[in-house]
Amino acid sequence: MEFADNYAEQMRRTLLHLLAWGFFVIFSALLSGKISMILGLLTGWTSSLIYFLLMCRRVKRSTELPPEKALSSMRTGWLLRYGFIISILVLAVKVPGIDFWAAVVGVFSLHIVLMVNAVWIVVAGLITNLGKSE
């Protein structure tokens, strides 16, 4: 049960950070007067959020499968998720009013959040171990 508890906690934490990032970016666009970019940011951010939830669901389901079926399931999920992202970007190109580059930034929201979390973990570990000698 330890994996499931830690997995659920990490999923909730990443989801919370992703929500905070989305509100920060959209609020920043509002404050800076870039109103035309908000629809693109919101479109990309929403797709990033859905991508994360789909990935979490796939990982959870794969833990319950035998290794061969889990690998096949993960490959299928990978193709479906990337197909989803590509369709969102095509939508951003085709629909007037959606800024494509803002949508691209929104699509990378999950990656930005994960990178910031990784940097935070490394810096926190360095600060904790600062001054300790072996």
Tab-separated table of N, CA, C and O in Angstrom:
chain	number	residue	atom	x	y	z
A	1	MET	N	0.815	-1.194	0.000
A	1	MET	CA	0.000	0.000	0.000
A	1	MET	C	0.861	1.261	0.000
A	1	MET	O	0.373	2.324	-0.303
A	2	GLU	N	2.135	1.134	0.326
A	2	GLU	CA	3.009	2.305	0.404
A	2	GLU	C	3.143	2.996	-0.949
A	2	GLU	O	3.086	4.220	-1.029
A	3	PHE	N	3.279	2.226	-2.040
A	3	PHE	CA	3.396	2.826	-3.364
A	3	PHE	C	2.149	3.638	-3.692
A	3	PHE	O	2.239	4.760	-4.171
A	4	ALA	N	0.977	3.067	-3.425
A	4	ALA	CA	-0.279	3.752	-3.752
A	4	ALA	C	-0.428	5.046	-2.968
A	4	ALA	O	-0.872	6.057	-3.501
A	5	ASP	N	-0.048	5.033	-1.701
A	5	ASP	CA	-0.147	6.245	-0.881
A	5	ASP	C	0.801	7.315	-1.388
A	5	ASP	O	0.418	8.474	-1.532
A	6	ASN	N	2.052	6.938	-1.636
A	6	ASN	CA	3.035	7.892	-2.129
A	6	ASN	C	2.656	8.379	-3.529
A	6	ASN	O	2.807	9.556	-3.843
A	7	TYR	N	2.164	7.484	-4.358
A	7	TYR	CA	1.745	7.846	-5.710
A	7	TYR	C	0.614	8.869	-5.660
A	7	TYR	O	0.644	9.879	-6.367
A	8	ALA	N	-0.380	8.601	-4.825
A	8	ALA	CA	-1.516	9.520	-4.715
A	8	ALA	C	-1.065	10.877	-4.188
A	8	ALA	O	-1.525	11.921	-4.665
A	9	GLU	N	-0.157	10.881	-3.236
A	9	GLU	CA	0.350	12.146	-2.690
A	9	GLU	C	1.121	12.923	-3.754
A	9	GLU	O	0.931	14.133	-3.909
A	10	GLN	N	1.987	12.253	-4.491
A	10	GLN	CA	2.753	12.911	-5.546
A	10	GLN	C	1.830	13.420	-6.650
A	10	GLN	O	2.046	14.510	-7.189
A	11	MET	N	0.812	12.651	-6.971
A	11	MET	CA	-0.141	13.069	-7.993
A	11	MET	C	-0.884	14.316	-7.534
A	11	MET	O	-1.022	15.275	-8.297
A	12	ARG	N	-1.360	14.333	-6.291
A	12	ARG	CA	-2.061	15.502	-5.759
A	12	ARG	C	-1.163	16.722	-5.723
A	12	ARG	O	-1.581	17.824	-6.080
A	13	ARG	N	0.077	16.542	-5.303
A	13	ARG	CA	1.015	17.656	-5.219
A	13	ARG	C	1.304	18.241	-6.604
A	13	ARG	O	1.276	19.454	-6.790
A	14	THR	N	1.561	17.369	-7.569
A	14	THR	CA	1.833	17.845	-8.925
A	14	THR	C	0.601	18.520	-9.518
A	14	THR	O	0.715	19.559	-10.176
A	15	LEU	N	-0.572	17.966	-9.263
A	15	LEU	CA	-1.808	18.567	-9.746
A	15	LEU	C	-2.016	19.952	-9.133
A	15	LEU	O	-2.378	20.903	-9.831
A	16	LEU	N	-1.759	20.081	-7.855
A	16	LEU	CA	-1.875	21.375	-7.177
A	16	LEU	C	-0.884	22.386	-7.759
A	16	LEU	O	-1.245	23.534	-8.034
A	17	HIS	N	0.350	21.954	-7.991
A	17	HIS	CA	1.347	22.843	-8.593
A	17	HIS	C	0.960	23.229	-10.014
A	17	HIS	O	1.172	24.375	-10.431
A	18	LEU	N	0.392	22.294	-10.745
A	18	LEU	CA	-0.040	22.580	-12.113
A	18	LEU	C	-1.187	23.590	-12.115
A	18	LEU	O	-1.215	24.513	-12.938
A	19	LEU	N	-2.112	23.445	-11.183
A	19	LEU	CA	-3.203	24.411	-11.059
A	19	LEU	C	-2.661	25.790	-10.677
A	19	LEU	O	-3.081	26.805	-11.247
A	20	ALA	N	-1.732	25.831	-9.732
A	20	ALA	CA	-1.142	27.106	-9.313
A	20	ALA	C	-0.399	27.757	-10.477
A	20	ALA	O	-0.504	28.980	-10.686
A	21	TRP	N	0.336	26.972	-11.247
A	21	TRP	CA	1.064	27.501	-12.403
A	21	TRP	C	0.082	28.095	-13.424
A	21	TRP	O	0.302	29.178	-13.950
A	22	GLY	N	-1.000	27.389	-13.690
A	22	GLY	CA	-1.992	27.874	-14.646
A	22	GLY	C	-2.603	29.195	-14.211
A	22	GLY	O	-2.715	30.131	-15.008
A	23	PHE	N	-2.981	29.295	-12.944
A	23	PHE	CA	-3.547	30.543	-12.452
A	23	PHE	C	-2.516	31.666	-12.488
A	23	PHE	O	-2.835	32.799	-12.837
A	24	PHE	N	-1.285	31.354	-12.146
A	24	PHE	CA	-0.218	32.359	-12.181
A	24	PHE	C	-0.004	32.900	-13.595
A	24	PHE	O	0.078	34.108	-13.805
A	25	VAL	N	0.079	32.008	-14.569
A	25	VAL	CA	0.345	32.418	-15.952
A	25	VAL	C	-0.829	33.224	-16.510
A	25	VAL	O	-0.634	34.267	-17.136
A	26	ILE	N	-2.035	32.766	-16.267
A	26	ILE	CA	-3.202	33.466	-16.795
A	26	ILE	C	-3.374	34.817	-16.095
A	26	ILE	O	-3.656	35.833	-16.743
A	27	PHE	N	-3.161	34.861	-14.793
A	27	PHE	CA	-3.248	36.126	-14.058
A	27	PHE	C	-2.160	37.091	-14.523
A	27	PHE	O	-2.402	38.288	-14.672
A	28	SER	N	-0.962	36.570	-14.793
A	28	SER	CA	0.130	37.403	-15.311
A	28	SER	C	-0.211	37.978	-16.680
A	28	SER	O	0.092	39.141	-16.963
A	29	ALA	N	-0.836	37.174	-17.523
A	29	ALA	CA	-1.251	37.664	-18.843
A	29	ALA	C	-2.299	38.767	-18.701
A	29	ALA	O	-2.272	39.756	-19.431
A	30	LEU	N	-3.204	38.586	-17.748
A	30	LEU	CA	-4.209	39.622	-17.491
A	30	LEU	C	-3.556	40.926	-17.031
A	30	LEU	O	-3.890	42.004	-17.515
A	31	LEU	N	-2.642	40.815	-16.067
A	31	LEU	CA	-1.985	42.007	-15.531
A	31	LEU	C	-1.124	42.728	-16.564
A	31	LEU	O	-1.022	43.952	-16.541
A	32	SER	N	-0.515	41.965	-17.454
A	32	SER	CA	0.372	42.579	-18.442
A	32	SER	C	-0.381	43.062	-19.681
A	32	SER	O	0.224	43.630	-20.588
A	33	GLY	N	-1.677	42.841	-19.733
A	33	GLY	CA	-2.475	43.317	-20.850
A	33	GLY	C	-2.448	42.424	-22.069
A	33	GLY	O	-2.865	42.825	-23.149
A	34	LYS	N	-1.964	41.211	-21.944
A	34	LYS	CA	-1.896	40.259	-23.064
A	34	LYS	C	-3.184	39.425	-23.116
A	34	LYS	O	-3.155	38.195	-23.089
A	35	ILE	N	-4.294	40.095	-23.208
A	35	ILE	CA	-5.603	39.437	-23.194
A	35	ILE	C	-5.745	38.453	-24.362
A	35	ILE	O	-6.355	37.399	-24.219
A	36	SER	N	-5.154	38.778	-25.503
A	36	SER	CA	-5.275	37.918	-26.680
A	36	SER	C	-4.580	36.570	-26.493
A	36	SER	O	-4.895	35.607	-27.192
A	37	MET	N	-3.667	36.478	-25.554
A	37	MET	CA	-2.932	35.228	-25.324
A	37	MET	C	-3.645	34.296	-24.347
A	37	MET	O	-3.312	33.113	-24.273
A	38	ILE	N	-4.603	34.811	-23.620
A	38	ILE	CA	-5.220	34.021	-22.548
A	38	ILE	C	-5.911	32.770	-23.080
A	38	ILE	O	-5.773	31.692	-22.501
A	39	LEU	N	-6.626	32.875	-24.186
A	39	LEU	CA	-7.311	31.699	-24.730
A	39	LEU	C	-6.309	30.614	-25.142
A	39	LEU	O	-6.520	29.427	-24.892
A	40	GLY	N	-5.189	31.019	-25.736
A	40	GLY	CA	-4.153	30.054	-26.104
A	40	GLY	C	-3.511	29.422	-24.883
A	40	GLY	O	-3.302	28.205	-24.841
A	41	LEU	N	-3.204	30.243	-23.877
A	41	LEU	CA	-2.623	29.717	-22.638
A	41	LEU	C	-3.581	28.748	-21.963
A	41	LEU	O	-3.179	27.680	-21.493
A	42	LEU	N	-4.841	29.127	-21.921
A	42	LEU	CA	-5.843	28.284	-21.277
A	42	LEU	C	-6.031	26.970	-22.036
A	42	LEU	O	-6.150	25.905	-21.428
A	43	THR	N	-6.021	27.035	-23.354
A	43	THR	CA	-6.148	25.826	-24.173
A	43	THR	C	-4.971	24.877	-23.933
A	43	THR	O	-5.156	23.684	-23.693
A	44	GLY	N	-3.760	25.413	-24.004
A	44	GLY	CA	-2.573	24.581	-23.789
A	44	GLY	C	-2.477	24.055	-22.377
A	44	GLY	O	-2.145	22.882	-22.156
A	45	TRP	N	-2.777	24.904	-21.394
A	45	TRP	CA	-2.715	24.497	-19.994
A	45	TRP	C	-3.736	23.395	-19.701
A	45	TRP	O	-3.424	22.421	-19.017
A	46	THR	N	-4.935	23.540	-20.256
A	46	THR	CA	-5.960	22.512	-20.064
A	46	THR	C	-5.528	21.191	-20.683
A	46	THR	O	-5.726	20.123	-20.094
A	47	SER	N	-4.908	21.262	-21.849
A	47	SER	CA	-4.434	20.017	-22.475
A	47	SER	C	-3.311	19.388	-21.647
A	47	SER	O	-3.228	18.168	-21.540
A	48	SER	N	-2.469	20.213	-21.050
A	48	SER	CA	-1.406	19.693	-20.194
A	48	SER	C	-1.993	19.028	-18.948
A	48	SER	O	-1.522	17.978	-18.512
A	49	LEU	N	-3.025	19.625	-18.403
A	49	LEU	CA	-3.707	19.057	-17.241
A	49	LEU	C	-4.354	17.719	-17.595
A	49	LEU	O	-4.203	16.730	-16.863
A	50	ILE	N	-5.037	17.660	-18.725
A	50	ILE	CA	-5.662	16.408	-19.166
A	50	ILE	C	-4.594	15.355	-19.457
A	50	ILE	O	-4.755	14.180	-19.109
A	51	TYR	N	-3.496	15.766	-20.092
A	51	TYR	CA	-2.381	14.855	-20.367
A	51	TYR	C	-1.871	14.229	-19.065
A	51	TYR	O	-1.657	13.020	-18.984
A	52	PHE	N	-1.690	15.058	-18.042
A	52	PHE	CA	-1.206	14.557	-16.752
A	52	PHE	C	-2.193	13.561	-16.145
A	52	PHE	O	-1.794	12.500	-15.656
A	53	LEU	N	-3.474	13.877	-16.180
A	53	LEU	CA	-4.475	12.975	-15.605
A	53	LEU	C	-4.545	11.654	-16.382
A	53	LEU	O	-4.678	10.590	-15.776
A	54	LEU	N	-4.436	11.729	-17.702
A	54	LEU	CA	-4.417	10.503	-18.507
A	54	LEU	C	-3.188	9.654	-18.183
A	54	LEU	O	-3.271	8.423	-18.084
A	55	MET	N	-2.058	10.314	-18.008
A	55	MET	CA	-0.827	9.596	-17.690
A	55	MET	C	-0.930	8.939	-16.313
A	55	MET	O	-0.540	7.771	-16.142
A	56	CYS	N	-1.482	9.644	-15.348
A	56	CYS	CA	-1.641	9.076	-14.006
A	56	CYS	C	-2.566	7.866	-14.020
A	56	CYS	O	-2.294	6.850	-13.374
A	57	ARG	N	-3.647	7.979	-14.776
A	57	ARG	CA	-4.583	6.853	-14.876
A	57	ARG	C	-3.913	5.641	-15.512
A	57	ARG	O	-4.093	4.506	-15.075
A	58	ARG	N	-3.113	5.890	-16.542
A	58	ARG	CA	-2.432	4.796	-17.242
A	58	ARG	C	-1.417	4.117	-16.317
A	58	ARG	O	-1.303	2.890	-16.297
A	59	VAL	N	-0.677	4.898	-15.555
A	59	VAL	CA	0.309	4.323	-14.631
A	59	VAL	C	-0.396	3.483	-13.570
A	59	VAL	O	0.031	2.367	-13.263
A	60	LYS	N	-1.473	4.006	-13.014
A	60	LYS	CA	-2.210	3.272	-11.985
A	60	LYS	C	-2.752	1.955	-12.538
A	60	LYS	O	-2.636	0.920	-11.891
A	61	ARG	N	-3.308	1.983	-13.737
A	61	ARG	CA	-3.838	0.761	-14.338
A	61	ARG	C	-2.726	-0.223	-14.682
A	61	ARG	O	-2.916	-1.433	-14.598
A	62	SER	N	-1.572	0.282	-15.077
A	62	SER	CA	-0.462	-0.596	-15.468
A	62	SER	C	0.125	-1.341	-14.280
A	62	SER	O	0.692	-2.416	-14.456
A	63	THR	N	0.017	-0.792	-13.088
A	63	THR	CA	0.544	-1.480	-11.909
A	63	THR	C	-0.252	-2.737	-11.585
A	63	THR	O	0.244	-3.622	-10.906
A	64	GLU	N	-1.477	-2.793	-12.080
A	64	GLU	CA	-2.330	-3.941	-11.803
A	64	GLU	C	-2.224	-5.035	-12.867
A	64	GLU	O	-2.842	-6.073	-12.745
A	65	LEU	N	-1.447	-4.787	-13.930
A	65	LEU	CA	-1.326	-5.735	-15.031
A	65	LEU	C	-0.029	-6.525	-14.940
A	65	LEU	O	0.935	-6.066	-14.324
A	66	PRO	N	0.025	-7.682	-15.589
A	66	PRO	CA	1.297	-8.395	-15.697
A	66	PRO	C	2.279	-7.557	-16.534
A	66	PRO	O	1.850	-6.717	-17.340
A	67	PRO	N	3.584	-7.761	-16.363
A	67	PRO	CA	4.576	-6.906	-17.031
A	67	PRO	C	4.404	-6.772	-18.541
A	67	PRO	O	4.546	-5.677	-19.081
A	68	GLU	N	4.092	-7.847	-19.242
A	68	GLU	CA	3.962	-7.770	-20.700
A	68	GLU	C	2.790	-6.882	-21.107
A	68	GLU	O	2.903	-6.052	-22.004
A	69	LYS	N	1.655	-7.064	-20.420
A	69	LYS	CA	0.480	-6.261	-20.736
A	69	LYS	C	0.669	-4.819	-20.269
A	69	LYS	O	0.160	-3.896	-20.900
A	70	ALA	N	1.389	-4.628	-19.183
A	70	ALA	CA	1.656	-3.271	-18.698
A	70	ALA	C	2.485	-2.501	-19.712
A	70	ALA	O	2.218	-1.323	-19.981
A	71	LEU	N	3.486	-3.143	-20.280
A	71	LEU	CA	4.330	-2.499	-21.289
A	71	LEU	C	3.506	-2.130	-22.517
A	71	LEU	O	3.618	-1.013	-23.035
A	72	SER	N	2.665	-3.022	-22.963
A	72	SER	CA	1.798	-2.753	-24.104
A	72	SER	C	0.829	-1.612	-23.786
A	72	SER	O	0.589	-0.735	-24.619
A	73	SER	N	0.295	-1.617	-22.586
A	73	SER	CA	-0.632	-0.570	-22.164
A	73	SER	C	0.053	0.791	-22.124
A	73	SER	O	-0.521	1.800	-22.549
A	74	MET	N	1.278	0.818	-21.623
A	74	MET	CA	2.016	2.083	-21.550
A	74	MET	C	2.330	2.612	-22.947
A	74	MET	O	2.254	3.808	-23.197
A	75	ARG	N	2.682	1.727	-23.871
A	75	ARG	CA	2.961	2.156	-25.248
A	75	ARG	C	1.708	2.708	-25.921
A	75	ARG	O	1.759	3.728	-26.603
A	76	THR	N	0.604	2.032	-25.725
A	76	THR	CA	-0.656	2.514	-26.291
A	76	THR	C	-1.022	3.867	-25.695
A	76	THR	O	-1.421	4.787	-26.414
A	77	GLY	N	-0.883	3.996	-24.391
A	77	GLY	CA	-1.194	5.257	-23.720
A	77	GLY	C	-0.312	6.388	-24.199
A	77	GLY	O	-0.768	7.524	-24.374
A	78	TRP	N	0.954	6.085	-24.428
A	78	TRP	CA	1.902	7.095	-24.919
A	78	TRP	C	1.440	7.632	-26.269
A	78	TRP	O	1.412	8.840	-26.492
A	79	LEU	N	1.059	6.733	-27.168
A	79	LEU	CA	0.598	7.155	-28.493
A	79	LEU	C	-0.684	7.984	-28.408
A	79	LEU	O	-0.822	9.001	-29.086
A	80	LEU	N	-1.605	7.565	-27.565
A	80	LEU	CA	-2.859	8.302	-27.420
A	80	LEU	C	-2.628	9.691	-26.822
A	80	LEU	O	-3.222	10.677	-27.278
A	81	ARG	N	-1.774	9.784	-25.806
A	81	ARG	CA	-1.518	11.087	-25.172
A	81	ARG	C	-0.833	12.046	-26.136
A	81	ARG	O	-1.198	13.218	-26.211
A	82	TYR	N	0.163	11.562	-26.882
A	82	TYR	CA	0.826	12.453	-27.833
A	82	TYR	C	-0.085	12.816	-28.993
A	82	TYR	O	-0.022	13.937	-29.507
A	83	GLY	N	-0.946	11.908	-29.391
A	83	GLY	CA	-1.945	12.232	-30.401
A	83	GLY	C	-2.887	13.326	-29.917
A	83	GLY	O	-3.267	14.235	-30.676
A	84	PHE	N	-3.233	13.263	-28.650
A	84	PHE	CA	-4.079	14.287	-28.041
A	84	PHE	C	-3.384	15.652	-28.066
A	84	PHE	O	-3.989	16.659	-28.455
A	85	ILE	N	-2.119	15.692	-27.690
A	85	ILE	CA	-1.365	16.951	-27.680
A	85	ILE	C	-1.252	17.514	-29.098
A	85	ILE	O	-1.441	18.723	-29.317
A	86	ILE	N	-0.973	16.663	-30.061
A	86	ILE	CA	-0.867	17.119	-31.450
A	86	ILE	C	-2.203	17.675	-31.935
A	86	ILE	O	-2.248	18.713	-32.603
A	87	SER	N	-3.296	17.020	-31.566
A	87	SER	CA	-4.613	17.520	-31.995
A	87	SER	C	-4.920	18.873	-31.359
A	87	SER	O	-5.531	19.734	-31.999
A	88	ILE	N	-4.477	19.092	-30.135
A	88	ILE	CA	-4.675	20.397	-29.488
A	88	ILE	C	-3.883	21.469	-30.229
A	88	ILE	O	-4.378	22.584	-30.460
A	89	LEU	N	-2.656	21.156	-30.607
A	89	LEU	CA	-1.842	22.140	-31.324
A	89	LEU	C	-2.398	22.412	-32.723
A	89	LEU	O	-2.362	23.551	-33.193
A	90	VAL	N	-2.921	21.386	-33.390
A	90	VAL	CA	-3.581	21.597	-34.683
A	90	VAL	C	-4.818	22.478	-34.494
A	90	VAL	O	-5.075	23.393	-35.285
A	91	LEU	N	-5.563	22.226	-33.440
A	91	LEU	CA	-6.720	23.052	-33.108
A	91	LEU	C	-6.303	24.510	-32.908
A	91	LEU	O	-6.977	25.426	-33.387
A	92	ALA	N	-5.182	24.722	-32.221
A	92	ALA	CA	-4.697	26.075	-31.981
A	92	ALA	C	-4.324	26.782	-33.277
A	92	ALA	O	-4.472	27.999	-33.393
A	93	VAL	N	-3.859	26.034	-34.258
A	93	VAL	CA	-3.519	26.632	-35.554
A	93	VAL	C	-4.784	26.964	-36.338
A	93	VAL	O	-4.870	28.011	-36.985
A	94	LYS	N	-5.759	26.078	-36.291
A	94	LYS	CA	-6.952	26.208	-37.131
A	94	LYS	C	-7.992	27.187	-36.585
A	94	LYS	O	-8.710	27.809	-37.359
A	95	VAL	N	-8.131	27.291	-35.278
A	95	VAL	CA	-9.186	28.121	-34.696
A	95	VAL	C	-8.686	29.561	-34.539
A	95	VAL	O	-7.689	29.806	-33.857
A	96	PRO	N	-9.381	30.499	-35.156
A	96	PRO	CA	-8.967	31.896	-34.986
A	96	PRO	C	-9.233	32.345	-33.546
A	96	PRO	O	-10.184	31.916	-32.917
A	97	GLY	N	-8.360	33.164	-33.053
A	97	GLY	CA	-8.512	33.659	-31.691
A	97	GLY	C	-7.655	32.915	-30.680
A	97	GLY	O	-7.486	33.363	-29.557
A	98	ILE	N	-7.141	31.750	-31.064
A	98	ILE	CA	-6.245	31.006	-30.182
A	98	ILE	C	-4.823	31.261	-30.651
A	98	ILE	O	-4.456	30.915	-31.774
A	99	ASP	N	-4.041	31.895	-29.800
A	99	ASP	CA	-2.644	32.174	-30.126
A	99	ASP	C	-1.851	30.866	-30.050
A	99	ASP	O	-1.797	30.222	-29.004
A	100	PHE	N	-1.235	30.473	-31.168
A	100	PHE	CA	-0.526	29.193	-31.239
A	100	PHE	C	0.616	29.124	-30.243
A	100	PHE	O	0.765	28.128	-29.523
A	101	TRP	N	1.445	30.152	-30.168
A	101	TRP	CA	2.611	30.112	-29.289
A	101	TRP	C	2.214	30.127	-27.810
A	101	TRP	O	2.879	29.512	-26.973
A	102	ALA	N	1.116	30.793	-27.505
A	102	ALA	CA	0.604	30.741	-26.132
A	102	ALA	C	0.119	29.325	-25.810
A	102	ALA	O	0.325	28.826	-24.693
A	103	ALA	N	-0.493	28.667	-26.791
A	103	ALA	CA	-0.934	27.281	-26.593
A	103	ALA	C	0.262	26.361	-26.390
A	103	ALA	O	0.219	25.436	-25.569
A	104	VAL	N	1.344	26.610	-27.115
A	104	VAL	CA	2.562	25.802	-26.946
A	104	VAL	C	3.111	25.970	-25.535
A	104	VAL	O	3.485	24.992	-24.879
A	105	VAL	N	3.155	27.204	-25.053
A	105	VAL	CA	3.614	27.447	-23.671
A	105	VAL	C	2.706	26.710	-22.693
A	105	VAL	O	3.176	26.066	-21.749
A	106	GLY	N	1.401	26.758	-22.930
A	106	GLY	CA	0.464	26.054	-22.065
A	106	GLY	C	0.646	24.552	-22.093
A	106	GLY	O	0.545	23.881	-21.068
A	107	VAL	N	0.934	24.012	-23.270
A	107	VAL	CA	1.154	22.566	-23.397
A	107	VAL	C	2.359	22.128	-22.559
A	107	VAL	O	2.362	21.041	-21.980
A	108	PHE	N	3.357	22.975	-22.478
A	108	PHE	CA	4.552	22.631	-21.702
A	108	PHE	C	4.423	22.959	-20.218
A	108	PHE	O	5.413	22.892	-19.487
A	109	SER	N	3.238	23.289	-19.758
A	109	SER	CA	3.026	23.621	-18.347
A	109	SER	C	3.444	22.483	-17.422
A	109	SER	O	4.098	22.709	-16.407
A	110	LEU	N	3.061	21.261	-17.765
A	110	LEU	CA	3.429	20.115	-16.928
A	110	LEU	C	4.941	19.972	-16.852
A	110	LEU	O	5.502	19.754	-15.779
A	111	HIS	N	5.609	20.135	-17.970
A	111	HIS	CA	7.063	20.001	-18.001
A	111	HIS	C	7.731	21.105	-17.174
A	111	HIS	O	8.721	20.855	-16.487
A	112	ILE	N	7.187	22.300	-17.241
A	112	ILE	CA	7.728	23.408	-16.453
A	112	ILE	C	7.561	23.122	-14.964
A	112	ILE	O	8.497	23.292	-14.174
A	113	VAL	N	6.373	22.666	-14.576
A	113	VAL	CA	6.117	22.350	-13.167
A	113	VAL	C	7.039	21.238	-12.685
A	113	VAL	O	7.619	21.322	-11.594
A	114	LEU	N	7.212	20.191	-13.486
A	114	LEU	CA	8.090	19.089	-13.085
A	114	LEU	C	9.545	19.538	-12.970
A	114	LEU	O	10.265	19.109	-12.065
A	115	MET	N	9.991	20.421	-13.863
A	115	MET	CA	11.357	20.931	-13.799
A	115	MET	C	11.558	21.794	-12.555
A	115	MET	O	12.580	21.674	-11.864
A	116	VAL	N	10.602	22.654	-12.255
A	116	VAL	CA	10.701	23.490	-11.047
A	116	VAL	C	10.720	22.605	-9.799
A	116	VAL	O	11.503	22.843	-8.870
A	117	ASN	N	9.886	21.572	-9.769
A	117	ASN	CA	9.886	20.644	-8.629
A	117	ASN	C	11.234	19.940	-8.495
A	117	ASN	O	11.740	19.766	-7.386
A	118	ALA	N	11.814	19.522	-9.605
A	118	ALA	CA	13.119	18.846	-9.557
A	118	ALA	C	14.205	19.782	-9.044
A	118	ALA	O	15.032	19.395	-8.212
A	119	VAL	N	14.197	21.020	-9.525
A	119	VAL	CA	15.185	21.996	-9.051
A	119	VAL	C	14.993	22.241	-7.564
A	119	VAL	O	15.968	22.318	-6.801
A	120	TRP	N	13.749	22.337	-7.137
A	120	TRP	CA	13.463	22.561	-5.715
A	120	TRP	C	14.001	21.412	-4.856
A	120	TRP	O	14.595	21.644	-3.800
A	121	ILE	N	13.807	20.191	-5.302
A	121	ILE	CA	14.287	19.021	-4.554
A	121	ILE	C	15.813	19.040	-4.458
A	121	ILE	O	16.386	18.787	-3.391
A	122	VAL	N	16.477	19.355	-5.555
A	122	VAL	CA	17.943	19.384	-5.556
A	122	VAL	C	18.464	20.491	-4.652
A	122	VAL	O	19.369	20.280	-3.833
A	123	VAL	N	17.898	21.681	-4.771
A	123	VAL	CA	18.355	22.805	-3.947
A	123	VAL	C	18.088	22.538	-2.477
A	123	VAL	O	18.946	22.805	-1.621
A	124	ALA	N	16.922	21.992	-2.155
A	124	ALA	CA	16.606	21.671	-0.761
A	124	ALA	C	17.585	20.628	-0.215
A	124	ALA	O	18.032	20.721	0.935
A	125	GLY	N	17.943	19.645	-1.036
A	125	GLY	CA	18.914	18.635	-0.612
A	125	GLY	C	20.296	19.239	-0.407
A	125	GLY	O	21.008	18.869	0.531
A	126	LEU	N	20.686	20.155	-1.269
A	126	LEU	CA	21.984	20.817	-1.121
A	126	LEU	C	22.022	21.668	0.144
A	126	LEU	O	23.019	21.676	0.868
A	127	ILE	N	20.950	22.402	0.397
A	127	ILE	CA	20.903	23.233	1.598
A	127	ILE	C	20.912	22.381	2.856
A	127	ILE	O	21.615	22.706	3.818
A	128	THR	N	20.203	21.279	2.835
A	128	THR	CA	20.165	20.375	3.989
A	128	THR	C	21.540	19.795	4.273
A	128	THR	O	21.964	19.667	5.422
A	129	ASN	N	22.279	19.449	3.216
A	129	ASN	CA	23.572	18.819	3.373
A	129	ASN	C	24.738	19.802	3.416
A	129	ASN	O	25.893	19.384	3.543
A	130	LEU	N	24.445	21.098	3.322
A	130	LEU	CA	25.482	22.116	3.369
A	130	LEU	C	26.146	22.115	4.748
A	130	LEU	O	25.503	22.185	5.768
A	131	GLY	N	27.420	22.024	4.760
A	131	GLY	CA	28.165	22.037	6.018
A	131	GLY	C	28.377	20.666	6.632
A	131	GLY	O	29.144	20.529	7.567
A	132	LYS	N	27.684	19.683	6.125
A	132	LYS	CA	27.881	18.324	6.633
A	132	LYS	C	29.053	17.714	5.894
A	132	LYS	O	29.167	17.792	4.684
A	133	SER	N	29.954	17.129	6.630
A	133	SER	CA	31.097	16.469	5.979
A	133	SER	C	30.977	14.964	6.226
A	133	SER	O	30.427	14.493	7.192
A	134	GLU	N	31.582	14.239	5.329
A	134	GLU	CA	31.498	12.780	5.424
A	134	GLU	C	32.598	12.217	6.270
A	134	GLU	O	33.659	12.591	6.427
